[in-house]
PDB file of N, CA and C in Angstrom:
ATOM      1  N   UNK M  26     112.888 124.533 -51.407  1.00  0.00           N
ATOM      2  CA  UNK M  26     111.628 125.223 -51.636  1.00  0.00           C
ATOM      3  C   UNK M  26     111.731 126.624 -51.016  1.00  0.00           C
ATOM      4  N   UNK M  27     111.624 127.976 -51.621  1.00  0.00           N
ATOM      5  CA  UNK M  27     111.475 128.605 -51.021  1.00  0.00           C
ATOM      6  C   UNK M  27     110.144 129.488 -50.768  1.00  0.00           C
ATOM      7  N   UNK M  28     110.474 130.247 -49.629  1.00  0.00           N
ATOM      8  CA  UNK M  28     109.156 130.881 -48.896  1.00  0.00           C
ATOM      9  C   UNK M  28     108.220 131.621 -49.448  1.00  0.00           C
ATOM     10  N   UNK M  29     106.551 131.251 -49.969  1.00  0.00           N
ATOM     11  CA  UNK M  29     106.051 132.015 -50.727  1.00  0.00           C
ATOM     12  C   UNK M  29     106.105 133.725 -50.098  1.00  0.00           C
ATOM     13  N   UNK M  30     106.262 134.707 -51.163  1.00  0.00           N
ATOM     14  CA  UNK M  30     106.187 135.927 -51.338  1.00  0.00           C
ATOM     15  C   UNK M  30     105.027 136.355 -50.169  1.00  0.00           C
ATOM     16  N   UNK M  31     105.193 137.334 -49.403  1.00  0.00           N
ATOM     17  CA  UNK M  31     104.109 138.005 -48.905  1.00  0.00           C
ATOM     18  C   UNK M  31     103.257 138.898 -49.561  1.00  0.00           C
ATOM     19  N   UNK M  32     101.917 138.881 -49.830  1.00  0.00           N
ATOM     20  CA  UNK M  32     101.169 139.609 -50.423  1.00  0.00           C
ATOM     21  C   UNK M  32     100.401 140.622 -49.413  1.00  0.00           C
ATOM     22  N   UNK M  33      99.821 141.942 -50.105  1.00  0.00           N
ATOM     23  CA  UNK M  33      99.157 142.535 -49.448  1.00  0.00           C
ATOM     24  C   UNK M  33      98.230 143.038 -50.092  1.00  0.00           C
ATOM     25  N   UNK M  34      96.683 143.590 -49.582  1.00  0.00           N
ATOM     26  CA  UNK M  34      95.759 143.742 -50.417  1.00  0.00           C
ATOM     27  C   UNK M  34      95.260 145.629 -49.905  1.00  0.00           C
ATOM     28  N   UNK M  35      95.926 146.348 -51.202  1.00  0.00           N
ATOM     29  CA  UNK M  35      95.523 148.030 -51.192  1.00  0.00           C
ATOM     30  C   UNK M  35      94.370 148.173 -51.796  1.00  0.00           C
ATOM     31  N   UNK M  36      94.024 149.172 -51.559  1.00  0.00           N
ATOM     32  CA  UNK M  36      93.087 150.209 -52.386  1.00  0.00           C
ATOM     33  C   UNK M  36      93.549 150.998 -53.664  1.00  0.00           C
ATOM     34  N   UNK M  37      92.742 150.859 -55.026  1.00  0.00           N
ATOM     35  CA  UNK M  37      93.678 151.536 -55.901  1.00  0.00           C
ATOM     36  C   UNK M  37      92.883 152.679 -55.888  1.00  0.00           C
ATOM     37  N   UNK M  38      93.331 153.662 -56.876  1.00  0.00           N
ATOM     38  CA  UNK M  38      92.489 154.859 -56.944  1.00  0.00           C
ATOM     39  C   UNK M  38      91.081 155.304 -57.290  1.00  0.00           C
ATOM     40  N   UNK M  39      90.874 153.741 -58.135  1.00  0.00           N
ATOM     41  CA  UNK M  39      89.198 153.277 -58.918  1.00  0.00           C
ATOM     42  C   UNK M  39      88.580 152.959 -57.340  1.00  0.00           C
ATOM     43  N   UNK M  40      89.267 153.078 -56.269  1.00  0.00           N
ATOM     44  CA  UNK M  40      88.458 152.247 -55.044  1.00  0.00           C
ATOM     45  C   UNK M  40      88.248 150.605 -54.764  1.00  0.00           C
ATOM     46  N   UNK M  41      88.800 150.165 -55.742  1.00  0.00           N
ATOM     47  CA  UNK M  41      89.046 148.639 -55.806  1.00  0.00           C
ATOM     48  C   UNK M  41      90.043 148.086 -55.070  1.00  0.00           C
ATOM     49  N   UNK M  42      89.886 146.858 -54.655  1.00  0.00           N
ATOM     50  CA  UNK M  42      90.912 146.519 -53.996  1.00  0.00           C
ATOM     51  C   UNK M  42      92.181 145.310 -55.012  1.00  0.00           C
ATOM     52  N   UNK M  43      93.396 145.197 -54.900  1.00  0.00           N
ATOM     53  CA  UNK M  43      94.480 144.308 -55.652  1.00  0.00           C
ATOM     54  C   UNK M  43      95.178 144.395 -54.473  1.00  0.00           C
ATOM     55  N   UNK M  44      96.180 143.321 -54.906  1.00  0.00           N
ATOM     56  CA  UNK M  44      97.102 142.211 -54.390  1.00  0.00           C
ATOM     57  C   UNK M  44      98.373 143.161 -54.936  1.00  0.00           C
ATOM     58  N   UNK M  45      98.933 143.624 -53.818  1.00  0.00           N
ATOM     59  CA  UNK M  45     100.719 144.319 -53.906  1.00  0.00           C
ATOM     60  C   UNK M  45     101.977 143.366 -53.290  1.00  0.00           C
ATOM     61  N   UNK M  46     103.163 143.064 -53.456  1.00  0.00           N
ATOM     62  CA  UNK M  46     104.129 142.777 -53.114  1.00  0.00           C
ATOM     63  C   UNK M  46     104.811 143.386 -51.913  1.00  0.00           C
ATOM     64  N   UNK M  47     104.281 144.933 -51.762  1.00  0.00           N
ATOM     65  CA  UNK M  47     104.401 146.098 -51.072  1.00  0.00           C
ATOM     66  C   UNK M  47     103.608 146.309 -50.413  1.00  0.00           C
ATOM     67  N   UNK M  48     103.674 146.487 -49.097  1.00  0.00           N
ATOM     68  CA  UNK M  48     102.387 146.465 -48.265  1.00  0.00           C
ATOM     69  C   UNK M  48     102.320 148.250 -48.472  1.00  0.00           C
ATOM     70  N   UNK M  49     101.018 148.571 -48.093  1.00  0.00           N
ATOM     71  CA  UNK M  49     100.562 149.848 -48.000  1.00  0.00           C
ATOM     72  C   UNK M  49     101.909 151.017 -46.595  1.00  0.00           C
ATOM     73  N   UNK M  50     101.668 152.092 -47.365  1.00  0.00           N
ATOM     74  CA  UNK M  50     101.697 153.490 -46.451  1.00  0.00           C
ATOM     75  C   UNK M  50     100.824 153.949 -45.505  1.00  0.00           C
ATOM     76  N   UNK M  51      99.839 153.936 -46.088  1.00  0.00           N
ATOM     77  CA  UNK M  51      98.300 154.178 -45.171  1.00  0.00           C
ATOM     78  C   UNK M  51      97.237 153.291 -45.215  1.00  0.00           C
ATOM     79  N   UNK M  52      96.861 153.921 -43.790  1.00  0.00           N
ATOM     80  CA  UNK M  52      95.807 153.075 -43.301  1.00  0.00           C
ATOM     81  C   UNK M  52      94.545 153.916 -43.781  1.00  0.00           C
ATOM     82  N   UNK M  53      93.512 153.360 -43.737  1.00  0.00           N
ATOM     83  CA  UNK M  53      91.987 154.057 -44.010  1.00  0.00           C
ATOM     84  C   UNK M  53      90.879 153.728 -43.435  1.00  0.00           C
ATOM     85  N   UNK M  54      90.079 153.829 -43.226  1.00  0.00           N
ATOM     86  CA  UNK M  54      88.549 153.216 -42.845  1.00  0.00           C
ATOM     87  C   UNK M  54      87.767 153.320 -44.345  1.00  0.00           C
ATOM     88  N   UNK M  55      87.112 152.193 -44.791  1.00  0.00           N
ATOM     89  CA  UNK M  55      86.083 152.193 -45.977  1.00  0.00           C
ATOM     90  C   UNK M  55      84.775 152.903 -45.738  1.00  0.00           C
ATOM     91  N   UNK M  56      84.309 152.887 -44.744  1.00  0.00           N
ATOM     92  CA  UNK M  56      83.044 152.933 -44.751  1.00  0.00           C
ATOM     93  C   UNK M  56      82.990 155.029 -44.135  1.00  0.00           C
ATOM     94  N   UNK M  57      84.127 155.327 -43.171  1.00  0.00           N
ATOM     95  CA  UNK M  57      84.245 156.665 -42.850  1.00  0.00           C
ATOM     96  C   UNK M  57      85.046 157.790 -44.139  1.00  0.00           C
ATOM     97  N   UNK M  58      85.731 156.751 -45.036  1.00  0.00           N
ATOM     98  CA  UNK M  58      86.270 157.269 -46.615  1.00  0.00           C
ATOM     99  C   UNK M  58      87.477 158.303 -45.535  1.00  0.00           C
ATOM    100  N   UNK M  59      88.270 158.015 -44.965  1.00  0.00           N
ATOM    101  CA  UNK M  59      89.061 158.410 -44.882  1.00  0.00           C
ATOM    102  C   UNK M  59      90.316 157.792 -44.251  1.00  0.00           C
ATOM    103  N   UNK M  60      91.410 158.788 -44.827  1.00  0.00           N
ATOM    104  CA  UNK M  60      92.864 157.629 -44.689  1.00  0.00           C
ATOM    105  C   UNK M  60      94.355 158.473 -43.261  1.00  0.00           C
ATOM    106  N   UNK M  61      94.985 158.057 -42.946  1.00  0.00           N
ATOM    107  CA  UNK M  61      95.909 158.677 -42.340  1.00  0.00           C
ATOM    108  C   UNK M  61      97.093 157.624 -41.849  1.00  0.00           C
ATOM    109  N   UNK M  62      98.201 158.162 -41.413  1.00  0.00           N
ATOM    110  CA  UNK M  62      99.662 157.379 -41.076  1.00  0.00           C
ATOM    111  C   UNK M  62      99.086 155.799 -40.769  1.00  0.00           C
ATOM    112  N   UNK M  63     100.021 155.013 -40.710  1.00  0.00           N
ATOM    113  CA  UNK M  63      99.450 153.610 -39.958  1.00  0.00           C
ATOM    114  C   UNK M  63     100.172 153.909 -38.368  1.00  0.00           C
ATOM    115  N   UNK M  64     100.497 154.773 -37.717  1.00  0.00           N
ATOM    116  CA  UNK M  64     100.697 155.038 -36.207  1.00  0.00           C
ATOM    117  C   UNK M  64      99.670 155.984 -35.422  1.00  0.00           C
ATOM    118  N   UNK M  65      98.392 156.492 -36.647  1.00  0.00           N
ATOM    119  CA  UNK M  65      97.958 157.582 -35.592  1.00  0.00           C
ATOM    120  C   UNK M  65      97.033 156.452 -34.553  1.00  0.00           C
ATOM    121  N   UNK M  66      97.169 157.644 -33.600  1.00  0.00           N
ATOM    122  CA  UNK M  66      96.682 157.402 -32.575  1.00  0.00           C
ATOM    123  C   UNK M  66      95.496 157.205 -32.478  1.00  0.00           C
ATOM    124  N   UNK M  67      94.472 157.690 -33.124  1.00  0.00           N
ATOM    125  CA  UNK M  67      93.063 157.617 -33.061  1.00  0.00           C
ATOM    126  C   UNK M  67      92.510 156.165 -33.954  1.00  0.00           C
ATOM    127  N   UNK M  68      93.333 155.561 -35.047  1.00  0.00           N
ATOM    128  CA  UNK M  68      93.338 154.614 -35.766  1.00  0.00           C
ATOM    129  C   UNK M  68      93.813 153.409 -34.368  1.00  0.00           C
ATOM    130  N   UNK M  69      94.661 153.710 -33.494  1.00  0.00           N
ATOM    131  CA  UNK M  69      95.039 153.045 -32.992  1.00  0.00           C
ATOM    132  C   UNK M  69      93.975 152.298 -31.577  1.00  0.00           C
ATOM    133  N   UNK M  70      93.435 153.109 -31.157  1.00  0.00           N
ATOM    134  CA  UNK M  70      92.251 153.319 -30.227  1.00  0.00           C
ATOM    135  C   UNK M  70      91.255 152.481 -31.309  1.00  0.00           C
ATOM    136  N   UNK M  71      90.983 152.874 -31.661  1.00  0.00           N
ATOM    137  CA  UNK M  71      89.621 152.210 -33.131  1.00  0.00           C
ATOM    138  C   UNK M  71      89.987 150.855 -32.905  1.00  0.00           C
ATOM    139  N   UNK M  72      90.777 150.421 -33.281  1.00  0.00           N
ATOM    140  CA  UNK M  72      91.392 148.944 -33.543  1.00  0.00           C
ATOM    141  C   UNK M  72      91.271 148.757 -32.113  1.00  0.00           C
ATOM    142  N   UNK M  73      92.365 149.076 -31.265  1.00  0.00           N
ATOM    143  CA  UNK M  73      92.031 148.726 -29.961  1.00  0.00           C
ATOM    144  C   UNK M  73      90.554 148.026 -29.212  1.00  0.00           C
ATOM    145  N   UNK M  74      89.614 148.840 -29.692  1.00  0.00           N
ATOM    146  CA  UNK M  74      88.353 149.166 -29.425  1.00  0.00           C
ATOM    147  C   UNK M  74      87.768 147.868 -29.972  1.00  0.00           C
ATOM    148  N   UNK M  75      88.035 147.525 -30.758  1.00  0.00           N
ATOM    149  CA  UNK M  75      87.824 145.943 -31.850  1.00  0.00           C
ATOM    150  C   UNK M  75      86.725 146.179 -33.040  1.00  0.00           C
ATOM    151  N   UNK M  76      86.458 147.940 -33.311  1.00  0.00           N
ATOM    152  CA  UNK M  76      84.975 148.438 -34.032  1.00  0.00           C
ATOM    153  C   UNK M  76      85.787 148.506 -35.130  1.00  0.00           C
ATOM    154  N   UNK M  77      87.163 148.523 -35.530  1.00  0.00           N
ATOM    155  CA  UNK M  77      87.682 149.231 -36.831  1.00  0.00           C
ATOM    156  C   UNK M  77      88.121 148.424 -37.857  1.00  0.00           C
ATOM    157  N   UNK M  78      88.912 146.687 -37.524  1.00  0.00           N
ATOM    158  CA  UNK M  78      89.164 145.843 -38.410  1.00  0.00           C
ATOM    159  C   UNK M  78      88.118 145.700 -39.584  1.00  0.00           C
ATOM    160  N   UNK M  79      87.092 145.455 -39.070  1.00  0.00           N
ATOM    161  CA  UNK M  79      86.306 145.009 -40.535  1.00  0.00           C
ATOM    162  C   UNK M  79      85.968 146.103 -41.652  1.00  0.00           C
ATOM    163  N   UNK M  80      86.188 147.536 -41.063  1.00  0.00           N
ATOM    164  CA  UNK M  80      86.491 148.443 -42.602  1.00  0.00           C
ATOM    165  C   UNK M  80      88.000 148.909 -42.404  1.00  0.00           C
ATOM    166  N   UNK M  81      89.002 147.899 -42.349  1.00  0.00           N
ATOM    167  CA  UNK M  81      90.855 148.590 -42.631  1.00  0.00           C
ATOM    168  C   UNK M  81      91.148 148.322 -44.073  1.00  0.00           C
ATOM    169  N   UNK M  82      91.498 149.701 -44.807  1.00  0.00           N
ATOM    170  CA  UNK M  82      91.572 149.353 -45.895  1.00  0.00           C
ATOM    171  C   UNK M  82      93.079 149.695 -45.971  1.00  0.00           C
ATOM    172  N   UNK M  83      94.096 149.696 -46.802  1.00  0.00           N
ATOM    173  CA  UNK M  83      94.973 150.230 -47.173  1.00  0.00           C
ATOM    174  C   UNK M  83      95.736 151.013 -48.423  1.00  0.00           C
ATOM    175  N   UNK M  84      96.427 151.890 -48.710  1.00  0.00           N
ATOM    176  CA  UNK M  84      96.741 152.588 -49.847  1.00  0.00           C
ATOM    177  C   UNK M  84      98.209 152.072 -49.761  1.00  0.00           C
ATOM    178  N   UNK M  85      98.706 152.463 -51.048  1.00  0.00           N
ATOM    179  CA  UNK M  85      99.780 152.877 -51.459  1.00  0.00           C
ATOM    180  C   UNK M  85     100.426 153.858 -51.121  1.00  0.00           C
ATOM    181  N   UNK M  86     100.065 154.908 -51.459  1.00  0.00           N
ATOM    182  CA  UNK M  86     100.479 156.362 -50.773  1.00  0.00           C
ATOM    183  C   UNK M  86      99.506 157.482 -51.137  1.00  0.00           C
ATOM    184  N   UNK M  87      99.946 158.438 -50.802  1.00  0.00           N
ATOM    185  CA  UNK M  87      98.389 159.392 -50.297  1.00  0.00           C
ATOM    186  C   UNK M  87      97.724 160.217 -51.960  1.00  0.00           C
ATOM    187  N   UNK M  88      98.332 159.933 -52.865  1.00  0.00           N
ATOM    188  CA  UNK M  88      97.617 160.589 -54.332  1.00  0.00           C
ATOM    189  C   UNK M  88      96.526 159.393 -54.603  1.00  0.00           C
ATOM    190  N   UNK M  89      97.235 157.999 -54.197  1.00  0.00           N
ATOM    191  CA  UNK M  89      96.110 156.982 -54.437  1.00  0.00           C
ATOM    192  C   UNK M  89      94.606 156.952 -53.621  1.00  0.00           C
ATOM    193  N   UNK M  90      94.797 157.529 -52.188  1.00  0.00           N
ATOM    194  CA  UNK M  90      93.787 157.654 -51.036  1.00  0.00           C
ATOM    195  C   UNK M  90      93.001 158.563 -51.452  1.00  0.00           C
ATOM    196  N   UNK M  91      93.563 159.976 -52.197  1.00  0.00           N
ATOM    197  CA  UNK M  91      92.335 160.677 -53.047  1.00  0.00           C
ATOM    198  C   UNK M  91      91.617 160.569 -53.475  1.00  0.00           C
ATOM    199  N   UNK M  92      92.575 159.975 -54.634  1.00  0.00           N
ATOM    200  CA  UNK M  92      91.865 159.557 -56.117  1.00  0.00           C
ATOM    201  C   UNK M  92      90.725 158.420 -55.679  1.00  0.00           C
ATOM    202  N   UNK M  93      91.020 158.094 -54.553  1.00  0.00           N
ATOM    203  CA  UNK M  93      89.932 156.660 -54.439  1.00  0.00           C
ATOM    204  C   UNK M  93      88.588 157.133 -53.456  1.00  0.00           C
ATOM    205  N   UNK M  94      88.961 158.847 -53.448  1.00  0.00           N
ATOM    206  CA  UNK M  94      87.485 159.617 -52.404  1.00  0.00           C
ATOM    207  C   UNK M  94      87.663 159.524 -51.247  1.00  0.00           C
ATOM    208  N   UNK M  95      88.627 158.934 -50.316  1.00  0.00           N
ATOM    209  CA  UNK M  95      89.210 159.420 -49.116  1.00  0.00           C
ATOM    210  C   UNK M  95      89.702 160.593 -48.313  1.00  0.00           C
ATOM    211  N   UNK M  96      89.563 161.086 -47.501  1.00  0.00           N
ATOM    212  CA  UNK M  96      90.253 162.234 -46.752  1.00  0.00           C
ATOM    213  C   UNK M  96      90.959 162.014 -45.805  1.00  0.00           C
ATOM    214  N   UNK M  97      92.211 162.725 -46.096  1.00  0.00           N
ATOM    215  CA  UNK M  97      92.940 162.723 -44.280  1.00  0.00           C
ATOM    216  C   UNK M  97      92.264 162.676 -43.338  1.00  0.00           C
ATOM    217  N   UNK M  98      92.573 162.066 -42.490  1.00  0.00           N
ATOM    218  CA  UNK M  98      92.645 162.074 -41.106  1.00  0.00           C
ATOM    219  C   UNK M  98      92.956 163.203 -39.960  1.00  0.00           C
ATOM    220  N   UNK M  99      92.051 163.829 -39.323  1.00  0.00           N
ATOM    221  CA  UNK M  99      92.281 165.013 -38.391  1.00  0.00           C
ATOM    222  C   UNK M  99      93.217 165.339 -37.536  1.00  0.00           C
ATOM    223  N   UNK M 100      93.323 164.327 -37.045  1.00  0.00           N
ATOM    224  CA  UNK M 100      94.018 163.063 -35.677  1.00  0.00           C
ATOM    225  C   UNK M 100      95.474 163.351 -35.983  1.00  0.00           C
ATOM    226  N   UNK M 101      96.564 162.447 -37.056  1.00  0.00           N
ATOM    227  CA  UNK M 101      97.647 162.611 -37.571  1.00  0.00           C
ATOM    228  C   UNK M 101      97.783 163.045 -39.068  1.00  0.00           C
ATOM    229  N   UNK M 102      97.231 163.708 -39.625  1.00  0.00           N
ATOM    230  CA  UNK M 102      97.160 164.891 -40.634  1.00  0.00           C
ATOM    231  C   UNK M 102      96.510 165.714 -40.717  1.00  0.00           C
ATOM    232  N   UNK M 103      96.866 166.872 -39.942  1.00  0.00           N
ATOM    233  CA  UNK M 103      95.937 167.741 -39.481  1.00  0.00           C
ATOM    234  C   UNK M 103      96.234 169.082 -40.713  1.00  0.00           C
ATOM    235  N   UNK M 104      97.268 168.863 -40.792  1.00  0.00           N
ATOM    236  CA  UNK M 104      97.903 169.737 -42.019  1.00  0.00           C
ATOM    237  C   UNK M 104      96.690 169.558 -42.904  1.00  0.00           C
ATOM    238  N   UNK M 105      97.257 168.198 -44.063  1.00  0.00           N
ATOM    239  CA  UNK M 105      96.526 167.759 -44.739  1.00  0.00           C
ATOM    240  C   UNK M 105      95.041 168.069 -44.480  1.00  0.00           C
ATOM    241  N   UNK M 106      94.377 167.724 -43.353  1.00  0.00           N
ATOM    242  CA  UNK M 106      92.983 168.040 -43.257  1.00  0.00           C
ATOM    243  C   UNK M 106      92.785 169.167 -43.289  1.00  0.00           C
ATOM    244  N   UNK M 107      93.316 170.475 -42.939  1.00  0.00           N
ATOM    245  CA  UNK M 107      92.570 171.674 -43.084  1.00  0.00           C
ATOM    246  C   UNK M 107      92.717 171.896 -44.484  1.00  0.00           C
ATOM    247  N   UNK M 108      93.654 171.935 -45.151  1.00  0.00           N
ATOM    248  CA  UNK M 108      93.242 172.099 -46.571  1.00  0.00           C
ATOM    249  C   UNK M 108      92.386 171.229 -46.982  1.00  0.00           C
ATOM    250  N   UNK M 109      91.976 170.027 -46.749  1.00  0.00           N
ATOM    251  CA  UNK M 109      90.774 169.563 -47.277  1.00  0.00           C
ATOM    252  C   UNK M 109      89.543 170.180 -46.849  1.00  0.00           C
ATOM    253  N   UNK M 110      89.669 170.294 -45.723  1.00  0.00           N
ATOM    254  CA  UNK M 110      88.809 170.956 -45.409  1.00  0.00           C
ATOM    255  C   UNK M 110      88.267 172.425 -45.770  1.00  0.00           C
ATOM    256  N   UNK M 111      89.118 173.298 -46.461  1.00  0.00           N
ATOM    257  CA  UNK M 111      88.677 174.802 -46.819  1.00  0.00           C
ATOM    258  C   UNK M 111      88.310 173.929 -47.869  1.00  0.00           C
ATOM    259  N   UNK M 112      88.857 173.348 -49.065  1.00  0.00           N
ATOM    260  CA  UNK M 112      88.588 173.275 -50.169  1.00  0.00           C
ATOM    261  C   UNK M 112      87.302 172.388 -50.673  1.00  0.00           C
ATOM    262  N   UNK M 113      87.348 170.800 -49.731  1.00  0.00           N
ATOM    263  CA  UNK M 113      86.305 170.168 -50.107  1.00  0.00           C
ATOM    264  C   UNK M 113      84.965 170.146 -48.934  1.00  0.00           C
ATOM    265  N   UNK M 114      85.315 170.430 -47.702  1.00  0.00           N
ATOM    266  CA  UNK M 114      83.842 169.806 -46.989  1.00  0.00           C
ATOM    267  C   UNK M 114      82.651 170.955 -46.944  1.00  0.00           C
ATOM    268  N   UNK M 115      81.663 170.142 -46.986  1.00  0.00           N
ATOM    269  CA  UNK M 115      80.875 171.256 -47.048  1.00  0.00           C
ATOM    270  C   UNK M 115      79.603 171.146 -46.285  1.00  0.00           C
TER     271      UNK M 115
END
């Protein structure tokens, strides 16, 4: 018998969630709509904290975290965030 497959459950770009073979790139919060590395530090504290599990969402990789109305993360994409930031916050 062998060992069932590990599944993992992402975010697609519709914002829905499915079942991957491939676990996610990024981490996100649902409810703050935004995504960044699965090592930053501030994600890491959150969890720590025990306030962040019940909105961890995950992506694929970061065109999917867009498309699904997410923003980088300040924390460990700071790059990424200032261009979101000139372009989308307002």
């Amino acid at each position: 018998m062998t060992p069932a497959a590990k599944r993992y459950s992402l975010i697609g770009p519709d914002g829905c969630s499915y079942t991957s073979a491939a676990p996610g790139t990024l981490g996100g919060h649902r409810r703050n709509k935004l995504y960044g590395r699965l090592d930053c530090p501030a994600a890491r504290r959150a969890l720590a904290a025990g306030g962040y599990v019940r909105n961890r969402v995950f992506f694929a990789d970061e065109p999917t975290a867009i498309a699904a109305g997410f923003r980088p993360c300040a924390v460990c994409l700071p790059q990424a965030y200032q261009v979101w930031k000139l372009n989308y916050a307002r």
